[in-house]
mmCIF file of C-alpha atoms in Angstrom:
data_model
loop_
_atom_site.group_PDB
_atom_site.id
_atom_site.type_symbol
_atom_site.label_atom_id
_atom_site.label_comp_id
_atom_site.label_asym_id
_atom_site.label_seq_id
_atom_site.Cartn_x
_atom_site.Cartn_y
_atom_site.Cartn_z
ATOM 1 C CA UNK A 49 -1.138 12.394 -3.906
ATOM 2 C CA UNK A 50 -0.223 12.348 -7.368
ATOM 3 C CA UNK A 51 -2.018 9.481 -8.275
ATOM 4 C CA UNK A 52 -1.397 6.445 -11.422
ATOM 5 C CA UNK A 53 -3.487 5.728 -14.045
ATOM 6 C CA UNK A 54 -5.109 2.135 -13.801
ATOM 7 C CA UNK A 55 -3.129 -0.886 -14.925
ATOM 8 C CA UNK A 56 -0.038 2.033 -15.570
ATOM 9 C CA UNK A 57 3.235 2.439 -13.587
ATOM 10 C CA UNK A 58 4.918 5.662 -12.763
ATOM 11 C CA UNK A 59 7.631 6.316 -10.205
ATOM 12 C CA UNK A 60 8.323 9.601 -8.533
ATOM 13 C CA UNK A 61 11.238 9.896 -5.763
ATOM 14 C CA UNK A 62 10.198 9.720 -2.190
ATOM 15 C CA UNK A 63 8.597 12.447 -0.730
ATOM 16 C CA UNK A 64 8.218 13.481 2.953
ATOM 17 C CA UNK A 65 4.664 14.988 2.030
ATOM 18 C CA UNK A 66 3.536 11.104 1.507
ATOM 19 C CA UNK A 67 3.915 10.665 5.399
ATOM 20 C CA UNK A 68 1.992 13.976 6.353
ATOM 21 C CA UNK A 69 -0.990 12.570 3.808
ATOM 22 C CA UNK A 70 -0.980 9.554 5.910
ATOM 23 C CA UNK A 71 -1.602 10.878 9.013
ATOM 24 C CA UNK A 72 -4.443 12.786 7.674
ATOM 25 C CA UNK A 73 -5.847 9.558 6.547
ATOM 26 C CA UNK A 74 -5.037 7.780 9.692
ATOM 27 C CA UNK A 75 -7.050 10.321 11.743
ATOM 28 C CA UNK A 76 -10.106 10.164 9.006
ATOM 29 C CA UNK A 77 -10.372 6.173 9.507
ATOM 30 C CA UNK A 78 -10.220 6.764 13.047
ATOM 31 C CA UNK A 79 -12.889 9.593 13.183
ATOM 32 C CA UNK A 80 -15.188 7.097 10.864
ATOM 33 C CA UNK A 81 -14.527 4.078 12.310
ATOM 34 C CA UNK A 82 -13.700 4.174 16.021
ATOM 35 C CA UNK A 83 -13.231 1.671 18.238
ATOM 36 C CA UNK A 84 -13.587 -0.906 15.073
ATOM 37 C CA UNK A 85 -9.817 0.148 14.153
ATOM 38 C CA UNK A 86 -6.996 -1.981 15.941
ATOM 39 C CA UNK A 87 -4.210 -0.316 13.986
ATOM 40 C CA UNK A 88 -3.224 1.716 11.075
ATOM 41 C CA UNK A 89 -0.164 1.423 9.180
ATOM 42 C CA UNK A 90 1.594 3.481 6.201
ATOM 43 C CA UNK A 91 2.992 0.542 4.172
ATOM 44 C CA UNK A 92 4.195 0.532 0.763
ATOM 45 C CA UNK A 93 6.864 1.903 -1.368
ATOM 46 C CA UNK A 94 5.777 5.737 -0.229
ATOM 47 C CA UNK A 95 6.422 4.757 3.339
ATOM 48 C CA UNK A 96 9.914 3.588 2.888
ATOM 49 C CA UNK A 97 12.800 6.494 2.941
ATOM 50 C CA UNK A 98 14.555 7.279 -0.137
ATOM 51 C CA UNK A 99 12.513 4.574 -2.635
ATOM 52 C CA UNK A 100 10.752 5.643 -5.647
ATOM 53 C CA UNK A 101 7.422 4.776 -5.439
ATOM 54 C CA UNK A 102 4.035 4.959 -7.410
ATOM 55 C CA UNK A 103 2.495 8.087 -5.605
ATOM 56 C CA UNK A 104 -0.534 6.271 -4.529
ATOM 57 C CA UNK A 105 -0.741 6.133 -0.567
ATOM 58 C CA UNK A 106 -1.083 2.538 0.848
ATOM 59 C CA UNK A 107 -2.803 2.331 4.086
ATOM 60 C CA UNK A 108 -3.437 -1.157 6.295
ATOM 61 C CA UNK A 109 -6.237 -1.088 8.713
ATOM 62 C CA UNK A 110 -6.644 -3.863 11.113
ATOM 63 C CA UNK A 111 -10.327 -3.783 12.199
ATOM 64 C CA UNK A 112 -12.339 -5.772 14.748
ATOM 65 C CA UNK A 113 -14.117 -7.593 11.906
ATOM 66 C CA UNK A 114 -15.300 -7.145 8.621
ATOM 67 C CA UNK A 115 -18.876 -6.621 9.777
ATOM 68 C CA UNK A 116 -17.872 -4.047 11.904
ATOM 69 C CA UNK A 117 -16.432 -1.461 9.094
ATOM 70 C CA UNK A 118 -19.199 1.085 8.281
ATOM 71 C CA UNK A 119 -18.254 1.202 4.359
ATOM 72 C CA UNK A 120 -20.896 3.546 3.897
ATOM 73 C CA UNK A 121 -18.732 6.176 5.984
ATOM 74 C CA UNK A 122 -15.672 5.192 4.020
ATOM 75 C CA UNK A 123 -17.551 5.735 0.675
ATOM 76 C CA UNK A 124 -19.399 9.030 1.642
ATOM 77 C CA UNK A 125 -15.433 10.199 1.898
ATOM 78 C CA UNK A 126 -14.586 9.266 -1.829
ATOM 79 C CA UNK A 127 -13.175 5.824 -1.646
ATOM 80 C CA UNK A 128 -14.665 2.899 -3.562
ATOM 81 C CA UNK A 129 -15.465 -0.186 -2.120
ATOM 82 C CA UNK A 130 -14.021 -2.911 -3.994
ATOM 83 C CA UNK A 131 -14.648 -5.884 -1.781
ATOM 84 C CA UNK A 132 -12.581 -8.836 -0.936
ATOM 85 C CA UNK A 133 -9.425 -9.325 -2.998
ATOM 86 C CA UNK A 134 -8.349 -12.648 -5.056
ATOM 87 C CA UNK A 135 -6.274 -14.458 -3.741
ATOM 88 C CA UNK A 136 -7.462 -15.495 -0.582
ATOM 89 C CA UNK A 137 -10.435 -12.831 -0.104
ATOM 90 C CA UNK A 138 -8.799 -11.976 3.242
ATOM 91 C CA UNK A 139 -8.155 -8.196 2.560
ATOM 92 C CA UNK A 140 -10.771 -5.690 1.815
ATOM 93 C CA UNK A 141 -9.863 -3.256 -0.343
ATOM 94 C CA UNK A 142 -11.056 0.648 -0.622
ATOM 95 C CA UNK A 143 -9.941 2.797 -3.467
ATOM 96 C CA UNK A 144 -9.605 6.844 -3.911
ATOM 97 C CA UNK A 145 -9.636 7.891 -7.399
ATOM 98 C CA UNK A 146 -9.119 11.381 -8.813
ATOM 99 C CA UNK A 147 -11.845 13.167 -11.223
ATOM 100 C CA UNK A 148 -9.956 11.480 -14.441
ATOM 101 C CA UNK A 149 -9.357 8.430 -12.804
ATOM 102 C CA UNK A 150 -6.280 8.313 -11.474
ATOM 103 C CA UNK A 151 -5.609 5.937 -8.319
ATOM 104 C CA UNK A 152 -4.759 8.170 -5.220
ATOM 105 C CA UNK A 153 -5.178 5.876 -2.253
ATOM 106 C CA UNK A 154 -5.644 2.170 -1.377
ATOM 107 C CA UNK A 155 -7.101 1.709 1.641
ATOM 108 C CA UNK A 156 -6.422 -2.507 2.832
ATOM 109 C CA UNK A 157 -8.441 -3.867 5.535
ATOM 110 C CA UNK A 158 -7.383 -6.926 7.396
ATOM 111 C CA UNK A 159 -9.060 -8.798 10.339
ATOM 112 C CA UNK A 160 -6.422 -9.359 13.512
ATOM 113 C CA UNK A 161 -3.417 -12.060 12.902
ATOM 114 C CA UNK A 162 -3.900 -11.698 9.145
ATOM 115 C CA UNK A 163 0.054 -12.454 7.509
ATOM 116 C CA UNK A 164 -0.566 -10.758 4.353
ATOM 117 C CA UNK A 165 -0.544 -7.519 6.915
ATOM 118 C CA UNK A 166 2.323 -8.990 9.201
ATOM 119 C CA UNK A 167 4.693 -9.411 5.809
ATOM 120 C CA UNK A 168 4.030 -6.039 4.468
ATOM 121 C CA UNK A 169 4.717 -4.212 7.561
ATOM 122 C CA UNK A 170 7.632 -6.334 8.320
ATOM 123 C CA UNK A 171 8.865 -5.767 4.545
ATOM 124 C CA UNK A 172 8.578 -1.883 5.055
ATOM 125 C CA UNK A 173 10.238 -2.061 8.471
ATOM 126 C CA UNK A 174 13.304 -4.364 7.028
ATOM 127 C CA UNK A 175 14.037 -1.656 3.863
ATOM 128 C CA UNK A 176 13.454 1.180 6.442
ATOM 129 C CA UNK A 177 16.576 -0.151 8.705
ATOM 130 C CA UNK A 178 18.640 -1.482 5.812
ATOM 131 C CA UNK A 179 18.985 1.434 3.219
ATOM 132 C CA UNK A 180 21.412 -0.736 1.134
ATOM 133 C CA UNK A 181 18.711 -3.241 0.442
ATOM 134 C CA UNK A 182 16.275 -0.312 -0.149
ATOM 135 C CA UNK A 183 18.620 1.424 -2.653
ATOM 136 C CA UNK A 184 18.600 -1.721 -4.357
ATOM 137 C CA UNK A 185 14.806 -1.969 -4.686
ATOM 138 C CA UNK A 186 14.361 1.626 -5.931
ATOM 139 C CA UNK A 187 16.788 0.635 -8.629
ATOM 140 C CA UNK A 188 15.436 -2.308 -9.205
ATOM 141 C CA UNK A 189 12.095 -0.401 -9.427
ATOM 142 C CA UNK A 190 13.545 2.130 -11.787
ATOM 143 C CA UNK A 191 14.737 -0.551 -14.087
ATOM 144 C CA UNK A 192 11.826 -2.131 -14.421
ATOM 145 C CA UNK A 193 9.806 0.845 -15.283
ATOM 146 C CA UNK A 194 11.679 0.978 -18.446
ATOM 147 C CA UNK A 195 11.466 -2.416 -19.546
ATOM 148 C CA UNK A 196 7.624 -3.026 -18.602
ATOM 149 C CA UNK A 197 6.294 -0.308 -20.719
ATOM 150 C CA UNK A 198 4.458 1.249 -17.836
ATOM 151 C CA UNK A 199 2.568 -2.031 -17.123
ATOM 152 C CA UNK A 200 1.846 -2.480 -13.942
ATOM 153 C CA UNK A 201 1.276 -6.323 -14.172
ATOM 154 C CA UNK A 202 4.472 -7.049 -15.610
ATOM 155 C CA UNK A 203 6.290 -4.544 -13.260
ATOM 156 C CA UNK A 204 4.628 -6.171 -9.886
ATOM 157 C CA UNK A 205 5.850 -9.475 -11.860
ATOM 158 C CA UNK A 206 9.337 -7.927 -12.269
ATOM 159 C CA UNK A 207 9.511 -6.910 -8.607
ATOM 160 C CA UNK A 208 8.538 -10.373 -7.039
ATOM 161 C CA UNK A 209 11.450 -12.472 -6.746
ATOM 162 C CA UNK A 210 13.166 -9.554 -4.947
ATOM 163 C CA UNK A 211 9.914 -9.333 -2.483
ATOM 164 C CA UNK A 212 10.092 -12.848 -2.160
ATOM 165 C CA UNK A 213 13.547 -12.532 -0.753
ATOM 166 C CA UNK A 214 12.785 -10.140 1.713
ATOM 167 C CA UNK A 215 10.088 -12.386 3.029
ATOM 168 C CA UNK A 216 12.318 -15.188 3.169
ATOM 169 C CA UNK A 217 15.202 -13.517 5.228
ATOM 170 C CA UNK A 218 12.310 -12.491 7.457
ATOM 171 C CA UNK A 219 10.691 -15.750 7.749
ATOM 172 C CA UNK A 220 7.744 -15.351 5.860
#
């Protein structure tokens, strides 16, 4: 993964190597966490065909419980333990960064039944089966990149109405 500086946005055209990298990460997580893992999914724009994306691999992991995660095993692979994330603190985040502090991979961990996990996977699946919507999303992201001056917060805020419209179509 090419990575992105903290708080910044950079977009690249979809790259098939992202799916291959996901398979490598999935296998690593299965090896270190074993039966604690219930599901592992590639999500975010790097998992959507044809969509320009921040070159950061997003991986969603359903674990039996946060207590069942071997945090030290994941940090020994080079991930930073960012802990539970706001606003609901029902997602545990790990980030792998390069030597020059670029975000390369985000591992999002959830306990069973988490609605955020279900929404993210449904969003990915919807855009992968509706290429015209995926193209609209990609165009929006490229437009926002030019108007937000690389600020990740402004970029995320600009995407939110589109994302919410898809969630609404999906019943979330």
